[in-house]
Amino acid sequence: IRPKEGWQVYSSAQDADGRCICTVVAPEQNLCSRDAKGRQLRQLLEKKVQNMSQSIEVLNLRTQRDFQYIMRMESQIKGLRSKFRQIESDRKTLINKNFQELKGKMESLQPLIPVLEQYKTDSKLISQFKEEIRNLSGVLIAIQEEMGAYDYEELQQRILNLENRLHSCMNKLTCGKLMKITGPLTVKTSGTRFGAWMTDPQASPKNNRVWYMDSYTNNKIVKEYKSVADFVAGVESRTYNLPFKWAGTNHVVYNGSLYYNKMQSNIIVRYSFESGRVVTQRALESAGFHNVYPYTWGGFSDIDLMADELGLWAVYATNQNAGNIVISQINPDTLQILKTWNTEYSKRNAGESFMICGTLYITNSHLTGAKVYYAYSTKTSTYEYTDIPFHNQYFHMSMLDYNARDRALYGWNNGHQVLFNVTLFHIIKTEDDS
C-alpha cells in the first residue's frame, strides 16, 4: 500500500498467502492543524506573489526607462513636424543643409522601433501576470473558505475516535502462526562474525533506540544508538560497561532492561539501562552452559533469552531432558521460572530459535539452506515439523530473534546486521466468540 502524501498506514492484515486483506490509513496529525494549513497557504502565497512582484518590478523599471526615452523622441518628432511644414510652405528654400539635418534626425529615430516593440511585449507580459495573480488569489480564497468550513477541534476529535476504533480492531487480532519469512534487508555491516543487535519491543513507538553487542564472549561493552538511522551512521548516544561479561549472542532488551547470560555460568543477569546497574540475577537451575548444549555454531550459545507478545522466555537444555530443548517462561522482574516445557528436539542440532506468540520456532542449521524445521506450541504443549525457508544471505547466522513490536526477525549474519519480515496467519475474533 502506498498512501497519498500526508497519509500514513496504521496497520494491515494479511492472509495465509501474504496477500493484503485490509489497510487502515489516516491523515497525519500535523495536517489537521490550523497552523500547519495556514503556514502552507502563507508559503504558497508569499512564494508565488513574491516571484510575480519581483518580475513586475523589473518590468516597471524597464518601462519607465523606455517611457523617458519615448518622451525625448516625442519632442524630436514635434520638431520634425514643424520642419515638414516649413518645407511644404516653401520648397524652394530647401537647401542641402536642411536636408542633411532632416536625414540625421530620421536616423536618430531608428533605435526607437525595437524599443517600441519591446514595450508592447512587456505590456502584454504585465497583463498576463495580472491575470495570473487574479487567478491565484481566487484559488487561495477558495482554499481558505474550504478550510474555514471545518471545525478543526471537531476534526481532531474525530481522528482520536478513529484511532480508538483502530486500536479496538487491532486487539481482535489474535496471535498468529508463522507462515513465511522474507528478506533479508541488510541494515549495516560491522563488527566481528558473531554478535547481537536489538530494539526494545516494549518501548513506545517514538522510542527506537538500538543496542549493539559485538562478539560472543570476553566482552561487556554495550553501545546504544538513538535510532536505526544513527546506528547505520555510527553515531553512538551512550556506552554501557556491564559489571559481568556475557556468553553467547542470545541477549534481549525488554522493557528498558538488558537480559543476558553471565559468562561461564548459567546465571541470568538483568541490567537496567536507566539506573546503569544490575537489578537482579538468578541461576537457571540445571541449564547447561559454556558450550555444553550450544546451537550448531557453538559460541557459548547454551542459554537463549528472548521475548514475544506473551513475555520473557529462556530456551536451553538440561541433562534431565537428555540435552533436548527446554522452554521456560520467566518473570521479567524476579527472573523466577513461571512454567517450563520439555521438547524432544536436540539443542545441539538446532541452528537458532525464536518465540512468536508462545510458539518456539527452531531452524535446522546456521548455514546456507537453513529453514524453520520445528515448532513447539506452549499453549497446546504439542509440536509439528515445518518447512519455512529463509535466505541465509551471508552464510552464517549467529543470532536470530523476533521483535513483537516490529513484527520482524533481527539477525546477525556473518558480520552483517539484517532484518527479516514475517508473515503470520491471524484469526480474527468476532463478538460471537466466547
Coordinates of C-alpha atoms in Angstrom, one line a residue:
I1 CA 0.0 0.0 0.0
R2 CA 1.4 3.4 -1.0
P3 CA -0.7 6.0 0.8
K4 CA -1.1 9.5 -0.7
E5 CA 1.2 12.2 0.6
G6 CA 0.1 13.4 4.1
W7 CA -1.4 10.0 5.0
Q8 CA 0.1 7.2 7.0
V9 CA -0.6 3.5 7.3
Y10 CA -1.7 2.5 10.7
S11 CA -2.0 -1.3 10.3
S12 CA -2.8 -4.1 7.9
A13 CA -3.7 -7.7 7.9
Q14 CA -2.6 -10.5 5.6
D15 CA -4.0 -13.9 4.7
A16 CA -2.1 -17.1 4.7
D17 CA -0.6 -16.3 1.2
G18 CA 0.7 -12.9 2.3
R19 CA -2.0 -11.0 0.4
C20 CA -3.1 -7.8 2.0
I21 CA -6.7 -8.0 3.3
C22 CA -7.2 -4.6 4.6
T23 CA -5.2 -1.5 5.3
V24 CA -6.1 1.4 7.7
V25 CA -4.8 4.8 6.7
A26 CA -5.4 8.1 8.4
P27 CA -4.1 11.7 7.9
E28 CA -1.0 12.7 9.7
Q29 CA -2.0 14.7 12.7
N30 CA 0.1 17.7 11.7
L31 CA -2.2 18.0 8.6
C32 CA -5.1 18.6 11.0
S33 CA -3.5 21.6 12.5
R34 CA -4.8 25.1 11.6
D35 CA -1.3 26.4 12.0
A36 CA 0.1 23.9 9.5
K37 CA -2.6 24.7 6.9
G38 CA -2.1 28.4 7.5
R39 CA 1.6 28.0 7.1
Q40 CA 1.2 26.2 3.8
L41 CA -1.1 28.9 2.5
R42 CA 1.3 31.6 3.6
Q43 CA 4.2 29.9 2.0
L44 CA 2.3 29.4 -1.3
L45 CA 1.1 33.0 -1.3
E46 CA 4.4 34.5 -0.4
K47 CA 6.4 32.5 -2.8
K48 CA 4.2 32.9 -5.8
V49 CA 3.3 36.5 -5.3
Q50 CA 6.8 37.5 -4.4
N51 CA 8.1 36.0 -7.6
M52 CA 5.5 37.9 -9.6
S53 CA 6.1 41.1 -7.7
Q54 CA 9.8 40.9 -8.5
S55 CA 9.1 40.3 -12.2
I56 CA 6.6 43.2 -12.3
E57 CA 9.2 45.5 -10.5
V58 CA 11.8 44.7 -13.2
L59 CA 9.3 45.3 -16.0
N60 CA 8.2 48.6 -14.3
L61 CA 11.7 49.9 -14.1
R62 CA 12.3 49.0 -17.7
T63 CA 9.0 50.6 -18.8
Q64 CA 9.9 53.8 -17.0
R65 CA 13.2 53.9 -18.8
D66 CA 11.6 53.3 -22.2
F67 CA 8.9 55.9 -21.4
Q68 CA 11.5 58.6 -20.7
Y69 CA 13.2 57.7 -24.0
I70 CA 9.9 57.9 -25.8
M71 CA 9.3 61.4 -24.3
R72 CA 12.6 62.5 -25.7
M73 CA 11.7 61.1 -29.1
E74 CA 8.3 62.8 -29.0
S75 CA 10.0 66.3 -28.8
Q76 CA 12.1 65.4 -31.7
I77 CA 9.1 64.2 -33.7
K78 CA 7.4 67.6 -33.0
G79 CA 10.4 69.3 -34.3
L80 CA 10.3 67.2 -37.4
R81 CA 6.7 68.1 -37.9
S82 CA 7.5 71.8 -37.9
K83 CA 10.3 71.2 -40.4
F84 CA 7.9 69.4 -42.7
R85 CA 5.5 72.3 -42.5
Q86 CA 8.3 74.7 -43.4
I87 CA 9.3 72.5 -46.3
E88 CA 5.7 72.3 -47.6
S89 CA 5.4 76.1 -47.4
D90 CA 8.5 76.9 -49.3
R91 CA 10.0 74.0 -51.1
K92 CA 12.3 76.4 -53.0
T93 CA 14.1 77.3 -49.7
L94 CA 15.1 73.7 -49.1
I95 CA 18.8 73.5 -49.2
N96 CA 21.3 70.8 -48.8
K97 CA 22.0 71.7 -45.1
N98 CA 18.4 71.3 -44.1
F99 CA 18.1 68.0 -46.0
Q100 CA 21.2 66.6 -44.2
E101 CA 19.8 67.7 -40.8
L102 CA 16.5 66.0 -41.6
K103 CA 18.3 62.8 -42.6
G104 CA 20.2 62.8 -39.3
K105 CA 17.0 63.3 -37.3
M106 CA 15.4 60.3 -39.1
E107 CA 18.4 58.1 -38.4
S108 CA 18.3 59.0 -34.7
L109 CA 14.7 57.7 -34.6
Q110 CA 15.6 54.3 -35.9
P111 CA 16.5 52.8 -32.4
L112 CA 13.0 53.7 -31.2
I113 CA 11.5 51.0 -33.3
P114 CA 12.8 47.9 -31.3
V115 CA 12.1 49.8 -28.1
L116 CA 8.5 50.3 -29.0
E117 CA 8.3 46.6 -29.9
Q118 CA 9.8 45.5 -26.5
Y119 CA 7.5 48.0 -24.8
K120 CA 4.5 46.3 -26.5
T121 CA 5.7 42.8 -25.4
D122 CA 6.3 43.9 -21.8
S123 CA 2.8 45.4 -21.7
K124 CA 1.4 42.0 -22.7
L125 CA 3.5 40.2 -20.1
I126 CA 2.3 42.5 -17.4
S127 CA -1.3 41.9 -18.3
Q128 CA -0.6 38.1 -18.2
F129 CA 0.9 38.5 -14.7
K130 CA -2.0 40.5 -13.5
E131 CA -4.4 37.8 -14.8
E132 CA -2.4 35.0 -13.1
I133 CA -2.4 36.9 -9.8
R134 CA -6.2 37.3 -10.0
N135 CA -6.5 33.5 -10.7
L136 CA -4.1 32.7 -7.8
S137 CA -6.0 34.9 -5.4
G138 CA -9.2 33.1 -6.4
V139 CA -7.7 29.7 -5.7
L140 CA -6.3 30.9 -2.3
I141 CA -9.7 32.4 -1.3
A142 CA -11.4 29.1 -2.3
I143 CA -8.9 27.1 -0.2
Q144 CA -9.3 29.4 2.8
E145 CA -13.1 29.1 2.5
E146 CA -12.8 25.4 2.4
M147 CA -10.6 25.3 5.4
G148 CA -12.9 27.6 7.3
A149 CA -15.8 25.2 6.6
Y150 CA -14.3 22.7 9.1
D151 CA -14.2 22.9 12.8
Y152 CA -10.6 21.6 13.5
E153 CA -11.3 20.8 17.1
E154 CA -14.2 18.6 15.9
L155 CA -11.9 17.1 13.2
Q156 CA -9.2 16.3 15.8
Q157 CA -11.8 14.6 18.0
R158 CA -12.9 12.5 15.0
I159 CA -9.3 11.4 14.4
L160 CA -8.9 10.4 18.1
N161 CA -12.2 8.4 17.8
L162 CA -10.9 6.7 14.7
E163 CA -7.6 5.8 16.5
N164 CA -9.5 4.3 19.3
R165 CA -11.6 2.2 16.9
L166 CA -8.4 1.2 15.2
H167 CA -6.8 0.0 18.4
S168 CA -10.0 -1.9 19.2
C169 CA -9.8 -3.5 15.8
M170 CA -6.2 -4.4 16.4
N171 CA -7.0 -6.0 19.7
K172 CA -9.2 -8.5 17.8
L173 CA -6.1 -9.8 16.0
T174 CA -5.0 -12.9 18.0
C175 CA -1.5 -14.2 18.0
G176 CA -0.6 -15.6 14.6
K177 CA 1.1 -18.7 13.2
L178 CA 4.3 -18.2 11.2
M179 CA 3.7 -18.8 7.5
K180 CA 6.6 -17.2 5.7
I181 CA 9.9 -15.3 6.2
T182 CA 11.1 -12.8 3.6
G183 CA 14.2 -10.8 3.2
P184 CA 16.7 -10.1 4.5
L185 CA 17.2 -6.3 4.5
T186 CA 20.9 -5.6 5.3
V187 CA 20.9 -2.7 7.7
K188 CA 24.6 -2.5 8.4
T189 CA 27.9 -4.3 8.1
S190 CA 30.0 -4.1 11.2
G191 CA 31.8 -5.9 14.0
T192 CA 33.0 -9.5 14.1
R193 CA 31.3 -12.6 12.6
F194 CA 29.3 -13.0 15.8
G195 CA 27.2 -10.6 17.8
A196 CA 23.8 -9.2 18.6
W197 CA 21.7 -6.1 18.0
M198 CA 18.2 -5.4 19.1
T199 CA 15.5 -2.9 20.0
D200 CA 13.0 -2.9 22.9
P201 CA 9.6 -4.5 21.9
Q202 CA 8.0 -2.9 24.9
A203 CA 9.2 0.7 24.0
S204 CA 6.8 3.4 22.8
P205 CA 6.6 3.9 19.0
K206 CA 8.7 7.1 19.4
N207 CA 11.5 5.2 21.2
N208 CA 13.6 3.5 18.6
R209 CA 16.8 3.0 20.4
V210 CA 19.2 0.3 19.2
W211 CA 21.6 -1.7 21.3
Y212 CA 24.7 -3.3 19.9
M213 CA 26.8 -6.1 21.5
D214 CA 29.8 -7.3 19.4
S215 CA 31.3 -10.8 19.8
Y216 CA 30.0 -13.8 21.8
T217 CA 32.4 -13.8 24.7
N218 CA 35.0 -11.8 26.8
N219 CA 33.2 -8.5 26.3
K220 CA 31.0 -6.3 28.4
I221 CA 30.6 -3.1 26.3
V222 CA 27.1 -2.3 25.1
K223 CA 26.7 0.6 22.6
E224 CA 23.4 2.5 22.4
Y225 CA 22.1 4.5 19.4
K226 CA 19.1 6.8 19.4
S227 CA 17.6 5.4 16.2
V228 CA 18.3 2.9 13.4
A229 CA 19.5 5.9 11.3
D230 CA 22.1 6.8 14.0
F231 CA 23.0 3.1 14.1
V232 CA 23.6 3.0 10.4
A233 CA 25.6 6.2 10.6
G234 CA 27.6 5.0 13.6
V235 CA 26.5 7.9 15.8
E236 CA 26.6 6.5 19.4
S237 CA 24.5 8.1 22.0
R238 CA 25.8 6.2 25.0
T239 CA 28.1 3.3 26.0
Y240 CA 27.4 0.9 28.9
N241 CA 30.1 -1.0 30.7
L242 CA 28.4 -4.1 32.2
P243 CA 29.6 -5.5 35.5
F244 CA 29.9 -9.0 34.1
K245 CA 30.9 -10.3 30.7
W246 CA 28.4 -12.1 28.6
A247 CA 28.3 -15.5 27.0
G248 CA 26.8 -16.2 23.5
T249 CA 24.8 -13.8 21.4
N250 CA 21.3 -14.6 22.7
H251 CA 20.6 -11.5 24.7
V252 CA 17.3 -9.5 24.7
V253 CA 16.2 -6.0 25.7
Y254 CA 12.8 -6.0 27.3
N255 CA 11.0 -3.0 29.0
G256 CA 14.2 -1.0 29.5
S257 CA 16.4 -3.8 30.8
L258 CA 19.0 -6.0 29.2
Y259 CA 18.8 -9.7 30.0
Y260 CA 21.9 -11.8 29.3
N261 CA 23.8 -14.9 30.3
K262 CA 26.7 -14.3 32.6
M263 CA 29.9 -15.8 31.1
Q264 CA 30.9 -19.3 32.3
S265 CA 27.7 -19.7 34.3
N266 CA 24.0 -20.5 34.0
I267 CA 23.2 -17.2 35.7
I268 CA 20.7 -14.8 34.0
V269 CA 21.5 -11.1 34.6
R270 CA 19.0 -8.3 34.4
Y271 CA 20.7 -4.9 33.8
S272 CA 18.7 -1.7 33.9
F273 CA 19.8 0.9 31.3
E274 CA 18.1 3.7 33.3
S275 CA 19.9 3.1 36.6
G276 CA 23.1 1.7 35.0
R277 CA 23.3 -1.3 37.4
V278 CA 22.3 -4.9 37.8
V279 CA 18.7 -5.1 39.2
T280 CA 18.7 -8.8 39.8
Q281 CA 20.4 -12.1 38.8
R282 CA 19.4 -15.7 39.2
A283 CA 20.8 -19.1 38.2
L284 CA 18.8 -21.1 35.7
E285 CA 18.7 -24.4 37.5
S286 CA 20.0 -27.5 35.6
A287 CA 20.7 -25.5 32.5
G288 CA 23.9 -26.4 30.6
F289 CA 26.4 -23.7 29.9
H290 CA 29.8 -22.9 28.4
N291 CA 29.3 -25.0 25.3
V292 CA 27.7 -28.0 26.9
Y293 CA 24.5 -27.5 24.9
P294 CA 25.1 -24.8 22.4
Y295 CA 23.4 -24.3 19.0
T296 CA 25.1 -25.9 16.0
W297 CA 27.6 -23.0 15.6
G298 CA 28.9 -23.1 19.2
G299 CA 29.9 -19.8 20.6
F300 CA 28.6 -20.5 24.2
S301 CA 25.1 -20.2 22.9
D302 CA 23.7 -22.6 25.6
I303 CA 21.1 -20.2 27.0
D304 CA 18.9 -18.2 24.6
L305 CA 16.9 -15.3 26.1
M306 CA 14.0 -14.0 24.0
A307 CA 10.7 -12.1 24.2
D308 CA 7.4 -12.2 22.3
E309 CA 3.8 -11.0 22.7
L310 CA 3.4 -13.1 25.8
G311 CA 6.5 -12.1 27.7
L312 CA 10.1 -13.2 28.5
W313 CA 11.4 -16.6 27.8
A314 CA 14.6 -18.7 28.3
V315 CA 15.5 -21.6 25.9
Y316 CA 18.2 -24.0 27.0
A317 CA 18.9 -27.7 27.5
T318 CA 19.4 -29.9 30.6
N319 CA 20.8 -33.3 31.4
Q320 CA 17.4 -34.3 32.8
N321 CA 15.9 -33.7 29.3
A322 CA 18.8 -35.6 27.6
G323 CA 20.2 -32.4 26.0
N324 CA 16.9 -31.6 24.4
I325 CA 15.5 -28.1 24.3
V326 CA 13.7 -26.8 27.4
I327 CA 11.4 -23.7 27.3
S328 CA 10.8 -21.7 30.4
Q329 CA 8.7 -18.6 30.8
I330 CA 10.5 -16.1 33.0
N331 CA 9.2 -13.4 35.3
P332 CA 10.8 -10.2 34.0
D333 CA 11.2 -8.6 37.4
T334 CA 12.4 -11.5 39.6
L335 CA 13.8 -13.9 36.9
Q336 CA 11.9 -16.7 38.5
I337 CA 10.6 -19.5 36.3
L338 CA 6.8 -19.3 35.8
K339 CA 6.4 -22.5 33.8
T340 CA 8.5 -25.0 31.9
W341 CA 8.0 -27.2 28.8
N342 CA 10.3 -30.1 27.7
T343 CA 10.7 -30.7 24.0
E344 CA 12.2 -33.6 22.1
Y345 CA 14.4 -31.5 19.8
S346 CA 18.2 -31.7 20.5
K347 CA 19.7 -28.4 21.4
R348 CA 22.9 -29.2 19.6
N349 CA 21.0 -29.9 16.3
A350 CA 19.3 -26.5 16.4
G351 CA 20.7 -23.7 14.3
E352 CA 18.8 -20.9 16.0
S353 CA 15.4 -20.4 17.6
F354 CA 12.9 -17.7 18.3
M355 CA 9.5 -17.3 20.0
I356 CA 6.3 -15.9 18.3
C357 CA 3.1 -15.8 20.2
G358 CA 4.2 -18.5 22.7
T359 CA 5.4 -20.9 19.9
L360 CA 9.1 -21.8 19.7
Y361 CA 10.4 -22.0 16.1
I362 CA 13.6 -23.8 15.5
T363 CA 15.9 -23.7 12.5
N364 CA 17.8 -26.8 11.4
S365 CA 21.1 -25.1 10.7
H366 CA 23.0 -21.8 11.0
L367 CA 24.5 -22.2 7.5
T368 CA 23.2 -21.9 3.9
G369 CA 20.0 -23.8 3.2
A370 CA 18.7 -23.3 6.7
K371 CA 14.9 -23.4 7.3
V372 CA 12.4 -23.3 10.1
Y373 CA 12.1 -27.0 10.7
Y374 CA 10.3 -27.5 14.0
A375 CA 7.6 -25.6 16.0
Y376 CA 6.6 -26.2 19.6
S377 CA 3.4 -24.6 21.0
T378 CA 3.4 -23.8 24.7
K379 CA -0.3 -23.3 24.5
T380 CA -1.1 -26.8 23.5
S381 CA 2.2 -28.5 24.6
T382 CA 2.4 -30.0 21.1
Y383 CA 4.9 -29.8 18.3
E384 CA 4.9 -30.1 14.5
Y385 CA 7.5 -30.3 11.7
T386 CA 7.5 -27.3 9.4
D387 CA 9.2 -26.3 6.2
I388 CA 9.7 -22.5 6.1
P389 CA 12.8 -21.5 4.3
F390 CA 14.6 -18.2 4.7
H391 CA 17.5 -16.6 2.8
N392 CA 20.8 -17.0 4.8
Q393 CA 22.5 -14.4 2.6
Y394 CA 25.9 -14.3 4.3
F395 CA 26.1 -18.0 5.0
H396 CA 26.5 -18.0 8.9
M397 CA 23.7 -17.0 11.3
S398 CA 24.8 -16.5 14.9
M399 CA 21.7 -14.6 16.2
L400 CA 18.0 -14.7 15.2
D401 CA 15.4 -13.0 17.5
Y402 CA 11.8 -11.9 17.0
N403 CA 10.6 -8.4 17.9
A404 CA 6.9 -8.3 18.6
R405 CA 6.6 -4.5 18.1
D406 CA 8.3 -4.5 14.7
R407 CA 6.9 -7.9 13.7
A408 CA 10.4 -8.7 12.3
L409 CA 13.3 -11.0 12.9
Y410 CA 16.6 -9.4 13.9
G411 CA 19.7 -11.3 12.7
W412 CA 23.5 -11.2 12.9
N413 CA 24.6 -12.8 9.7
N414 CA 28.4 -13.2 9.4
G415 CA 29.1 -9.6 10.5
H416 CA 26.0 -8.2 8.8
Q417 CA 23.1 -6.8 10.8
V418 CA 19.9 -7.9 8.9
L419 CA 16.1 -7.8 9.3
F420 CA 13.6 -10.4 8.1
N421 CA 9.9 -9.8 7.6
V422 CA 7.5 -12.4 8.9
T423 CA 4.0 -13.3 7.6
L424 CA 1.7 -14.6 10.3
F425 CA -1.7 -16.3 9.8
H426 CA -4.2 -14.4 12.0
I427 CA -7.5 -15.4 13.3
I428 CA -10.0 -12.5 13.8
K429 CA -12.1 -12.6 16.9
T430 CA -15.7 -11.7 16.5
E431 CA -18.3 -10.6 19.0
D432 CA -19.8 -14.1 18.8
D433 CA -16.6 -15.7 20.0
S434 CA -16.5 -16.7 23.7

